Structure formats: C-alpha cells, structure tokens
Coordinates of N, CA, C and O in Angstrom, one line a residue:
M28 N 213.6 23.9 293.8 CA 213.9 23.6 295.2 C 213.5 24.8 296.0 O 213.8 26.0 295.6
Q29 N 212.8 24.6 297.1 CA 212.4 25.7 298.0 C 213.5 26.0 299.0 O 214.0 25.1 299.7
I30 N 213.9 27.2 299.2 CA 214.9 27.6 300.2 C 214.1 28.3 301.3 O 213.3 29.1 301.1
N31 N 214.5 27.9 302.5 CA 213.8 28.4 303.8 C 214.9 29.1 304.6 O 216.1 28.8 304.6
H32 N 214.4 30.0 305.4 CA 215.3 30.8 306.4 C 214.7 30.7 307.8 O 213.5 30.9 307.9
H33 N 215.5 30.5 308.7 CA 215.1 30.7 310.2 C 216.2 31.4 310.9 O 217.4 31.2 310.6
I34 N 215.8 32.2 311.9 CA 216.7 32.8 312.8 C 216.3 32.3 314.2 O 215.1 32.5 314.6
G35 N 217.2 31.8 315.0 CA 216.9 31.4 316.3 C 218.1 31.3 317.2 O 219.2 31.6 316.8
R36 N 217.9 30.8 318.4 CA 219.0 30.6 319.3 C 219.3 29.1 319.5 O 218.4 28.3 319.6
S37 N 220.6 28.8 319.5 CA 221.1 27.4 319.6 C 220.6 26.9 321.0 O 220.8 27.6 322.0
T38 N 220.1 25.7 321.0 CA 219.7 25.1 322.3 C 220.8 24.3 323.0 O 220.7 24.0 324.2
K39 N 221.9 24.1 322.2 CA 223.1 23.4 322.8 C 224.2 23.5 321.7 O 223.9 23.9 320.6
P40 N 225.5 23.2 322.1 CA 226.5 23.3 321.1 C 226.2 22.3 320.0 O 225.5 21.3 320.2
V41 N 226.8 22.5 318.8 CA 226.6 21.6 317.7 C 227.2 20.2 318.0 O 228.2 20.1 318.6
Q42 N 226.4 19.2 317.6 CA 226.9 17.8 317.7 C 227.6 17.5 316.3 O 227.0 17.7 315.3
F43 N 228.7 16.9 316.4 CA 229.5 16.6 315.2 C 230.0 15.1 315.1 O 230.3 14.6 316.2
K44 N 230.0 14.6 313.9 CA 230.5 13.2 313.8 C 231.0 13.0 312.3 O 230.7 13.8 311.4
L45 N 231.8 12.0 312.1 CA 232.3 11.6 310.8 C 231.5 10.4 310.5 O 231.6 9.4 311.2
A46 N 230.8 10.4 309.4 CA 229.9 9.3 309.1 C 230.3 8.5 307.9 O 230.8 9.0 306.9
G47 N 230.0 7.2 307.9 CA 230.2 6.3 306.8 C 231.7 6.0 306.5 O 232.6 6.4 307.2
S48 N 231.8 5.2 305.5 CA 233.2 4.7 305.1 C 234.0 5.9 304.5 O 235.3 5.8 304.6
K49 N 233.4 6.9 304.0 CA 234.1 8.1 303.5 C 234.4 9.1 304.6 O 235.0 10.2 304.3
Q50 N 233.9 8.8 305.8 CA 234.2 9.8 306.9 C 233.7 11.2 306.6 O 234.4 12.2 306.8
T51 N 232.4 11.3 306.1 CA 231.8 12.5 305.8 C 231.5 13.3 307.0 O 230.8 12.8 307.9
P52 N 231.9 14.6 307.1 CA 231.6 15.4 308.3 C 230.1 15.7 308.3 O 229.5 16.1 307.3
V53 N 229.5 15.5 309.5 CA 228.0 15.8 309.7 C 227.9 16.5 311.0 O 228.4 16.2 312.0
A54 N 227.1 17.6 310.9 CA 226.8 18.4 312.1 C 225.3 18.5 312.3 O 224.6 18.7 311.4
Y55 N 224.9 18.4 313.6 CA 223.5 18.6 314.0 C 223.4 19.8 314.8 O 224.1 20.0 315.8
L56 N 222.4 20.7 314.4 CA 222.1 21.9 315.1 C 220.7 22.0 315.5 O 219.8 21.6 314.7
N57 N 220.4 22.4 316.7 CA 219.0 22.6 317.1 C 218.8 24.1 317.5 O 219.7 24.7 318.2
L58 N 217.8 24.7 317.0 CA 217.5 26.1 317.2 C 216.1 26.3 317.9 O 215.2 25.5 317.6
A59 N 216.0 27.2 318.8 CA 214.7 27.7 319.3 C 214.3 28.9 318.4 O 215.0 29.9 318.4
V60 N 213.2 28.7 317.7 CA 212.7 29.7 316.7 C 211.4 30.2 317.1 O 210.5 29.4 317.5
K61 N 211.2 31.6 317.0 CA 209.8 32.1 317.3 C 208.8 31.4 316.5 O 208.9 31.3 315.3
G62 N 207.7 31.1 317.2 CA 206.5 30.5 316.5 C 205.7 31.6 315.9 O 206.0 32.7 315.9
F63 N 204.6 31.1 315.3 CA 203.7 32.1 314.6 C 202.9 33.0 315.6 O 202.7 34.1 315.4
S64 N 202.6 32.5 316.8 CA 202.0 33.4 317.8 C 203.2 33.9 318.7 O 204.2 33.2 318.8
K65 N 202.9 35.0 319.4 CA 204.0 35.6 320.2 C 204.4 34.7 321.4 O 205.4 34.9 322.0
E66 N 203.5 33.8 321.8 CA 203.8 33.1 323.0 C 204.5 31.7 322.8 O 204.7 31.0 323.7
T67 N 204.7 31.4 321.5 CA 205.3 30.1 321.3 C 206.7 30.1 320.7 O 207.1 31.1 320.1
V68 N 207.4 29.1 321.0 CA 208.7 28.8 320.5 C 208.8 27.4 319.9 O 208.3 26.5 320.5
D69 N 209.3 27.3 318.7 CA 209.4 26.0 318.1 C 210.9 25.6 318.2 O 211.8 26.4 318.0
F70 N 211.1 24.3 318.5 CA 212.5 23.7 318.6 C 212.7 22.9 317.3 O 212.0 21.9 317.1
I71 N 213.6 23.3 316.4 CA 213.8 22.7 315.1 C 215.2 22.2 315.0 O 216.2 22.9 315.4
S72 N 215.3 21.0 314.4 CA 216.6 20.4 314.2 C 217.0 20.5 312.7 O 216.2 20.5 311.8
Y73 N 218.3 20.7 312.5 CA 218.9 20.8 311.2 C 220.2 19.9 311.1 O 220.7 19.6 312.1
V74 N 220.6 19.7 309.9 CA 221.8 18.9 309.7 C 222.6 19.6 308.6 O 222.0 20.3 307.7
A75 N 223.9 19.5 308.7 CA 224.8 20.0 307.7 C 225.9 19.0 307.3 O 226.2 18.2 308.2
F76 N 226.4 19.1 306.1 CA 227.4 18.1 305.7 C 228.7 18.8 305.2 O 228.7 20.0 304.8
N77 N 229.8 18.1 305.2 CA 231.0 18.5 304.6 C 231.6 19.8 305.2 O 231.6 19.9 306.4
K78 N 232.0 20.8 304.4 CA 232.6 22.0 304.9 C 231.6 22.8 305.8 O 232.1 23.4 306.8
T79 N 230.3 22.8 305.4 CA 229.4 23.6 306.2 C 229.3 22.9 307.6 O 229.3 23.7 308.6
A80 N 229.4 21.6 307.7 CA 229.4 20.9 309.0 C 230.6 21.3 309.8 O 230.5 21.5 311.0
E81 N 231.8 21.3 309.2 CA 233.0 21.6 309.9 C 233.0 23.1 310.4 O 233.4 23.3 311.6
L82 N 232.4 24.0 309.6 CA 232.3 25.4 310.1 C 231.3 25.6 311.2 O 231.6 26.3 312.2
L83 N 230.2 24.9 311.1 CA 229.2 24.9 312.2 C 229.9 24.4 313.5 O 229.7 25.0 314.6
K84 N 230.6 23.3 313.5 CA 231.2 22.8 314.6 C 232.2 23.8 315.3 O 232.3 23.9 316.5
R85 N 232.9 24.5 314.4 CA 234.0 25.4 314.9 C 233.3 26.7 315.4 O 233.8 27.3 316.4
L86 N 232.2 27.2 314.8 CA 231.7 28.5 315.2 C 230.5 28.5 316.1 O 230.3 29.5 316.8
V87 N 229.7 27.5 316.1 CA 228.5 27.4 317.0 C 228.9 26.6 318.2 O 228.7 25.4 318.2
T88 N 229.5 27.2 319.2 CA 230.1 26.5 320.4 C 229.3 26.6 321.7 O 229.7 25.9 322.6
E89 N 228.3 27.4 321.7 CA 227.6 27.6 323.0 C 226.0 27.6 322.8 O 225.5 27.9 321.7
K90 N 225.4 27.3 323.9 CA 223.9 27.4 323.9 C 223.6 28.9 323.9 O 224.3 29.7 324.5
G91 N 222.5 29.3 323.2 CA 222.0 30.6 323.2 C 222.6 31.5 322.1 O 222.2 32.7 322.0
M92 N 223.5 31.0 321.2 CA 224.0 31.8 320.2 C 222.9 32.1 319.1 O 222.1 31.2 318.8
V93 N 222.8 33.3 318.6 CA 221.8 33.6 317.6 C 222.4 33.2 316.2 O 223.5 33.7 315.8
V94 N 221.7 32.3 315.5 CA 222.1 31.8 314.2 C 221.0 31.9 313.2 O 219.8 31.6 313.5
E95 N 221.3 32.4 312.0 CA 220.4 32.4 310.9 C 220.8 31.2 310.0 O 222.0 31.1 309.6
V96 N 219.9 30.4 309.6 CA 220.2 29.3 308.7 C 219.3 29.4 307.4 O 218.2 29.8 307.4
E97 N 220.0 29.0 306.3 CA 219.3 28.9 305.0 C 219.3 27.4 304.8 O 220.4 26.8 304.8
F98 N 218.2 26.8 304.5 CA 218.1 25.3 304.4 C 217.0 24.9 303.4 O 216.2 25.7 303.0
N99 N 217.1 23.7 303.0 CA 216.0 23.1 302.2 C 215.6 21.8 302.9 O 216.4 21.2 303.7
M100 N 214.4 21.4 302.7 CA 213.9 20.2 303.3 C 214.1 19.0 302.3 O 213.6 19.1 301.2
Q101 N 214.7 18.0 302.8 CA 215.0 16.8 302.0 C 214.3 15.6 302.6 O 214.5 15.3 303.8
S102 N 213.6 14.8 301.8 CA 213.0 13.5 302.2 C 213.9 12.4 301.7 O 214.5 12.5 300.6
S103 N 214.0 11.3 302.5 CA 214.7 10.2 302.1 C 214.1 8.9 302.7 O 213.3 9.0 303.6
T104 N 214.5 7.8 302.1 CA 214.1 6.5 302.7 C 215.3 5.6 303.0 O 216.3 5.8 302.4
Y105 N 215.1 4.7 303.9 CA 216.2 3.8 304.2 C 215.5 2.5 304.8 O 214.3 2.5 305.2
S106 N 216.2 1.4 304.9 CA 215.7 0.2 305.4 C 216.3 0.0 306.8 O 217.5 0.2 307.1
D107 N 215.4 -0.3 307.8 CA 215.7 -0.5 309.2 C 216.6 -1.8 309.2 O 216.2 -2.8 308.7
A108 N 217.8 -1.7 309.8 CA 218.7 -2.8 309.8 C 218.2 -4.0 310.5 O 218.4 -5.1 310.2
A109 N 217.4 -3.8 311.6 CA 216.9 -4.9 312.4 C 215.7 -5.6 311.8 O 215.7 -6.8 311.8
T110 N 214.8 -4.8 311.2 CA 213.6 -5.4 310.7 C 213.5 -5.4 309.2 O 212.6 -6.2 308.7
G111 N 214.3 -4.7 308.5 CA 214.2 -4.6 307.1 C 213.1 -3.7 306.6 O 212.9 -3.6 305.4
E112 N 212.4 -3.1 307.5 CA 211.2 -2.3 307.2 C 211.7 -1.0 306.5 O 212.7 -0.4 306.9
K113 N 211.0 -0.5 305.5 CA 211.3 0.7 304.8 C 210.9 1.9 305.7 O 209.7 2.0 306.2
K114 N 211.8 2.8 306.0 CA 211.5 4.0 306.8 C 211.7 5.2 306.0 O 212.4 5.3 305.0
Y115 N 210.9 6.3 306.4 CA 210.9 7.6 305.7 C 211.4 8.6 306.7 O 211.0 8.5 307.9
R116 N 212.1 9.6 306.2 CA 212.5 10.7 307.1 C 212.6 12.0 306.3 O 212.8 12.0 305.1
Q117 N 212.5 13.1 307.0 CA 212.7 14.4 306.4 C 213.7 15.1 307.2 O 213.7 15.1 308.5
Q118 N 214.7 15.8 306.5 CA 215.7 16.6 307.2 C 215.8 18.0 306.7 O 215.5 18.2 305.5
N119 N 216.1 18.9 307.6 CA 216.3 20.3 307.2 C 217.9 20.4 307.0 O 218.6 20.4 307.9
V120 N 218.3 20.5 305.7 CA 219.7 20.5 305.4 C 220.2 21.9 305.1 O 219.7 22.6 304.2
I121 N 221.1 22.3 306.0 CA 221.7 23.7 305.9 C 222.6 23.9 304.7 O 223.5 23.1 304.5
S122 N 222.3 24.9 303.9 CA 223.2 25.3 302.8 C 224.1 26.5 303.2 O 225.2 26.6 302.7
N123 N 223.6 27.4 304.0 CA 224.3 28.6 304.4 C 223.9 28.9 305.8 O 222.8 28.6 306.3
F124 N 224.8 29.6 306.6 CA 224.4 30.1 307.9 C 225.1 31.4 308.2 O 226.2 31.7 307.6
Q125 N 224.6 32.1 309.2 CA 225.2 33.3 309.6 C 225.0 33.4 311.1 O 224.0 33.1 311.7
I126 N 226.1 33.8 311.8 CA 226.0 33.9 313.3 C 225.9 35.4 313.7 O 226.6 36.2 313.1
Y127 N 225.0 35.7 314.6 CA 224.8 37.1 315.1 C 225.4 37.1 316.5 O 225.2 36.2 317.3
R128 N 226.0 38.2 316.8 CA 226.6 38.4 318.2 C 225.7 39.5 318.9 O 225.2 40.4 318.2
T129 N 225.6 39.4 320.2 CA 224.9 40.4 320.9 C 225.7 41.6 321.3 O 225.2 42.6 321.7
K130 N 227.0 41.5 321.2 CA 227.9 42.6 321.5 C 228.4 43.2 320.2 O 228.6 42.5 319.2
K131 N 228.8 44.5 320.2 CA 229.4 45.1 319.0 C 230.8 44.5 318.8 O 231.6 44.4 319.7
V132 N 231.1 44.0 317.6 CA 232.4 43.5 317.2 C 232.7 44.1 315.8 O 231.9 44.6 315.2
E133 N 234.0 44.0 315.4 CA 234.4 44.6 314.2 C 233.9 43.9 313.0 O 233.7 44.5 311.9
N134 N 233.9 42.6 313.0 CA 233.6 41.8 311.8 C 232.4 41.0 311.9 O 232.1 40.5 312.9
N135 N 231.6 40.9 310.8 CA 230.5 40.0 310.7 C 230.9 38.8 309.9 O 231.6 38.9 308.9
T136 N 230.6 37.6 310.4 CA 231.0 36.4 309.7 C 229.8 35.8 309.1 O 228.9 35.4 309.8
S137 N 229.8 35.6 307.8 CA 228.7 35.0 307.0 C 229.3 33.7 306.4 O 230.4 33.8 305.8
V138 N 228.6 32.6 306.6 CA 229.2 31.3 306.1 C 228.4 30.7 305.0 O 227.1 30.7 305.1
S139 N 229.0 30.3 304.0 CA 228.4 29.6 302.9 C 229.0 28.2 302.7 O 229.9 27.9 303.5
N140 N 228.5 27.4 301.8 CA 229.0 26.1 301.7 C 230.5 26.0 301.6 O 231.1 25.1 302.3
D141 N 231.2 26.8 300.9 CA 232.6 26.6 300.7 C 233.4 27.8 301.1 O 234.6 27.8 300.9
S142 N 232.8 28.8 301.7 CA 233.6 30.0 302.0 C 233.2 30.7 303.3 O 232.1 30.6 303.7
V143 N 234.1 31.5 303.8 CA 233.8 32.4 305.0 C 234.0 33.8 304.4 O 235.1 34.1 303.9
I144 N 233.0 34.6 304.5 CA 233.1 36.0 304.0 C 233.2 36.9 305.2 O 232.3 36.9 306.1
E145 N 234.2 37.7 305.3 CA 234.3 38.7 306.3 C 233.9 40.1 305.8 O 234.2 40.5 304.7
G146 N 233.1 40.8 306.6 CA 232.6 42.1 306.2 C 232.8 43.1 307.4 O 232.8 42.7 308.5
N147 N 233.0 44.4 307.1 CA 233.1 45.4 308.1 C 231.7 45.9 308.4 O 231.2 46.8 307.8
M148 N 231.1 45.3 309.4 CA 229.8 45.8 309.9 C 229.6 45.3 311.3 O 230.3 44.4 311.7
S149 N 228.7 45.9 312.0 CA 228.3 45.5 313.3 C 227.5 44.1 313.2 O 226.6 44.1 312.5
V150 N 228.0 43.1 313.9 CA 227.3 41.8 313.8 C 226.0 42.0 314.5 O 225.8 42.7 315.5
G151 N 225.0 41.4 313.9 CA 223.6 41.5 314.4 C 222.8 42.5 313.6 O 221.6 42.6 313.8
N152 N 223.4 43.2 312.7 CA 222.6 44.1 311.8 C 221.6 44.9 312.6 O 220.4 44.8 312.4
E153 N 222.2 45.7 313.5 CA 221.3 46.7 314.3 C 220.5 46.0 315.4 O 219.6 46.7 315.9
V154 N 220.8 44.7 315.7 CA 220.0 44.1 316.8 C 220.8 44.1 318.1 O 220.4 43.5 319.1
D155 N 222.0 44.7 318.1 CA 222.9 44.7 319.2 C 222.1 45.2 320.5 O 221.5 46.3 320.4
G156 N 222.2 44.5 321.5 CA 221.6 44.9 322.8 C 220.1 44.6 322.9 O 219.5 44.9 323.9
I157 N 219.5 44.0 321.8 CA 218.1 43.7 321.8 C 218.0 42.2 321.8 O 218.5 41.5 320.9
D158 N 217.3 41.6 322.7 CA 217.0 40.2 322.8 C 215.8 39.9 321.9 O 214.7 40.3 322.2
P159 N 216.0 39.1 320.8 CA 214.9 38.8 319.9 C 213.9 38.0 320.5 O 212.8 37.8 320.0
F160 N 214.2 37.3 321.7 CA 213.2 36.5 322.4 C 212.8 37.2 323.7 O 212.3 36.5 324.6
A161 N 212.9 38.5 323.9 CA 212.6 39.2 325.1 C 211.1 39.0 325.4 O 210.3 39.1 324.5
G162 N 210.8 38.6 326.6 CA 209.4 38.5 327.0 C 208.9 37.1 326.7 O 207.7 36.8 327.1
M163 N 209.7 36.2 326.1 CA 209.2 34.9 325.8 C 209.7 33.9 326.8 O 210.9 34.0 327.2
E164 N 209.0 32.9 327.1 CA 209.4 31.9 328.0 C 209.7 30.6 327.2 O 208.8 30.1 326.5
I165 N 210.9 30.1 327.3 CA 211.3 28.9 326.6 C 211.1 27.8 327.6 O 211.8 27.7 328.6
V166 N 210.2 26.8 327.2 CA 209.9 25.7 328.1 C 210.7 24.5 327.6 O 210.7 24.2 326.4
G167 N 211.4 23.9 328.5 CA 212.2 22.7 328.2 C 213.5 22.9 327.5 O 214.1 22.0 327.0
G168 N 214.0 24.2 327.5 CA 215.2 24.5 326.8 C 216.4 24.5 327.7 O 216.4 24.3 328.9

C-alpha cells in the first residue's frame, strides 16, 4: 500500500455524519495544498472513518487551519440505486493527521487512528509566524 502525505489549509470546517446501519463515524476534510508550480493551489478532498473521523470533527473546526494528513488512495465500486449502473470512485482515506498552529503553544497534538499523542514542542515545527501560502492567491476558496 502506498502512503501519501499532504500539508494544506482547511477550506471549511470538517463535515461529519454517522453512516449506515452501524452508525459508522465519517468525516470529510477539504484542504488547499500547494501545487507543483508556485502559482497553483490544488483543492483535495479526504475522508476519515471511526475514531479518526471523530477526532477530525473535534479538532479541525475552522477554515484556514494548517493540517498534515497521511492517507492512502482507495478505489471502490457501487451500484447506482436509481439506475442499477455500476459506478467507480476513488477516495483519499486518512490514516493519521497532525494540526499545526500559527501561534506558539505549549503542546503539539499529533493524531493517529486510535490515539492522541501530546508532545512538548512548539506546534508548527519552526513555521510559527510564517504563512506557508504567502504570496499565493487562492481562487474560489
């Protein structure tokens, strides 16, 4: 399995729902991530399930928060309820995430599937006061 990492700014608060008969927690996160060229920004959607979804809902509460996600890309198929047609989709499924703050705080919060790890360090790992998107124009955000 290939693991991917992105760091970006949330474009809105996390959307959360309980899905299916088992009421599985599901969270949807959208990030603005620097593109390959300096002038572009990509808007990428992610999904998280269970404990990770609950933690995302609780911790990513504002537009503009800097979030690092570790995710894998999963493909799936389903049948359209109305037409019975077979549909294909690909989702970026978050396995871990970390939130960076722009101000100095005492604790760094790193989140994994089943745990919250507290550490004594400056959140943002030396990026405090530096806007990672300085000079970029986000269109449609």
